[in-house]
Coordinates of C-alpha atoms in Angstrom, one line a residue:
M1 CA 0.1 -0.1 0.2
L2 CA 2.6 2.4 1.1
K3 CA 5.4 3.7 -1.6
T4 CA 7.5 5.9 0.3
I5 CA 7.7 8.6 2.8
D6 CA 6.6 11.9 1.0
H7 CA 7.3 14.6 3.0
I8 CA 8.0 15.5 6.7
N9 CA 6.2 18.5 8.0
I10 CA 7.3 20.8 11.0
V11 CA 5.2 23.6 12.2
V12 CA 7.5 26.6 13.4
L13 CA 7.5 29.9 15.0
D14 CA 10.1 31.8 13.3
L15 CA 10.1 30.5 9.5
E16 CA 13.1 32.7 8.5
R17 CA 15.4 31.4 11.1
M18 CA 14.0 27.8 10.8
A19 CA 14.5 28.0 6.9
S20 CA 18.0 29.3 7.4
F21 CA 18.9 26.5 9.8
Y22 CA 17.7 24.1 7.6
S23 CA 19.2 25.5 4.3
K24 CA 22.4 27.0 5.5
V25 CA 23.3 24.8 8.3
L26 CA 22.2 21.6 7.4
G27 CA 22.6 22.3 3.6
I28 CA 19.2 21.1 2.5
P29 CA 18.4 23.1 -0.7
L30 CA 15.2 25.5 -0.5
T31 CA 12.9 25.0 -3.3
Q32 CA 10.0 26.8 -2.8
R33 CA 8.1 29.5 -0.9
L34 CA 4.5 29.8 -0.9
T35 CA 1.4 30.9 1.2
I36 CA -1.6 28.4 1.7
S37 CA -5.4 29.1 2.5
G38 CA -8.9 28.3 1.9
E39 CA -11.6 26.0 2.4
W40 CA -9.4 22.8 1.4
L41 CA -6.8 23.8 4.0
D42 CA -9.4 24.3 6.8
R43 CA -10.8 20.8 6.0
V44 CA -7.7 19.0 5.7
V45 CA -6.2 20.5 9.0
G46 CA -9.4 20.9 11.0
L47 CA -8.9 24.3 11.8
S48 CA -11.1 27.7 10.6
G49 CA -9.6 30.5 8.9
A50 CA -6.1 28.6 8.5
V51 CA -3.4 30.5 6.6
G52 CA 0.0 29.1 6.6
E53 CA 3.6 30.6 5.3
V54 CA 5.2 27.5 4.1
V55 CA 8.7 26.8 2.9
F56 CA 9.8 23.7 1.1
L57 CA 13.5 22.1 1.2
Q58 CA 14.0 19.0 -0.8
I59 CA 16.5 16.4 0.8
P60 CA 18.5 14.7 -2.3
G61 CA 17.1 11.3 -2.6
G62 CA 14.8 11.6 0.4
P63 CA 11.5 13.2 1.3
R64 CA 10.6 16.9 1.1
L65 CA 10.9 18.8 4.3
E66 CA 7.9 21.3 4.7
L67 CA 8.1 24.3 7.3
I68 CA 4.9 25.8 8.0
R69 CA 4.3 29.1 10.1
Y70 CA 0.7 29.2 11.1
V71 CA -0.4 33.1 10.3
S72 CA -4.1 32.2 11.4
P73 CA -4.6 30.7 13.9
P74 CA -1.7 30.9 15.9
G75 CA -0.4 27.6 17.4
Q76 CA 0.9 26.5 20.6
D77 CA 4.0 25.1 22.1
P78 CA 3.5 21.7 23.6
A79 CA 5.2 20.6 26.7
G80 CA 7.9 18.5 26.6
L81 CA 9.0 19.3 23.0
G82 CA 12.8 18.2 22.4
V83 CA 12.8 15.6 25.5
A84 CA 13.5 12.1 24.0
N85 CA 10.7 10.4 26.1
T86 CA 8.0 12.7 25.0
R87 CA 5.2 10.8 23.3
G88 CA 4.3 11.4 19.8
M89 CA 7.1 12.0 16.9
R90 CA 10.2 12.7 18.6
H91 CA 13.1 13.1 16.2
L92 CA 14.1 13.2 12.7
A93 CA 17.5 11.6 11.7
F94 CA 19.6 12.7 8.8
A95 CA 22.2 10.0 7.7
V96 CA 25.6 11.6 6.8
E97 CA 28.8 10.0 5.2
D98 CA 31.1 11.3 7.9
I99 CA 29.5 12.2 11.2
D100 CA 32.7 13.1 13.0
L101 CA 33.2 15.7 10.4
A102 CA 29.2 16.7 10.3
V103 CA 29.5 17.2 13.9
K104 CA 32.5 19.7 13.6
R105 CA 30.6 21.3 11.0
L106 CA 27.6 22.1 13.3
R107 CA 30.0 23.4 16.0
E108 CA 31.5 25.7 13.8
A109 CA 27.8 26.8 13.0
G110 CA 27.1 27.5 16.9
V111 CA 25.0 24.3 17.1
V112 CA 25.8 22.3 20.3
P113 CA 25.4 18.6 20.0
L114 CA 23.7 16.9 22.8
N115 CA 26.1 14.5 23.0
D116 CA 29.3 13.3 21.7
V117 CA 29.2 10.7 18.9
Q118 CA 27.8 7.3 20.2
T119 CA 28.0 3.9 18.7
V120 CA 25.2 1.4 19.0
P121 CA 26.3 -1.5 20.6
P122 CA 26.1 -4.9 18.0
Q123 CA 24.7 -6.6 21.1
Q124 CA 21.9 -4.6 21.1
V125 CA 21.2 -3.6 17.4
H126 CA 22.2 -5.9 14.6
Y127 CA 22.3 -4.1 11.3
A128 CA 22.6 -6.2 7.9
G129 CA 26.3 -6.7 6.7
G130 CA 27.6 -6.2 10.2
V131 CA 27.4 -2.4 9.4
R132 CA 27.7 -0.2 12.8
K133 CA 25.7 2.8 13.6
R134 CA 27.3 6.1 14.9
L135 CA 25.1 8.8 16.0
A136 CA 24.5 12.0 17.7
Y137 CA 21.8 14.1 18.9
F138 CA 21.2 18.1 18.6
R139 CA 18.2 20.5 18.3
D140 CA 17.1 23.0 15.8
P141 CA 16.5 26.5 16.8
E142 CA 12.9 25.8 17.9
S143 CA 14.1 22.8 20.2
N144 CA 13.0 20.1 17.6
L145 CA 15.0 17.0 18.4
L146 CA 17.0 15.9 15.5
E147 CA 19.7 12.9 14.8
L148 CA 22.8 12.7 12.9
C149 CA 23.6 9.2 11.8
E150 CA 26.4 7.3 10.1
Y151 CA 26.2 3.7 9.0
R152 CA 29.8 1.7 8.0

């Protein structure tokens, strides 16, 4: 039934700051800016008078990332956002070729990782072909939890 993940949507407070972070710091190409509204949107999101400013970023070979700032009605900040054990969708992971270099570049851009690069113990998680996973967590400017991961 399912073919692939089409896109990931993140509702944001400061669209320009978030678009700059994802496009300039993480290097995801920004492909489109638009405003959405109308009865179709009200029906889809279950809100009345919904207006959203949207930025599309296209991950090469991956799903589109959509950042949306609701102009109307304004959104709310959930409790526990950015805490690993908060229920719901908790983090977005980006695969990289060289995690040490990627973390170094994040630090140079002023992003502080939440941990040093960690290796997943093969006694706990097995990946095909004996591949090992290394990862590090960090947050975007609005505290969404993100992960960099490397498989070798």
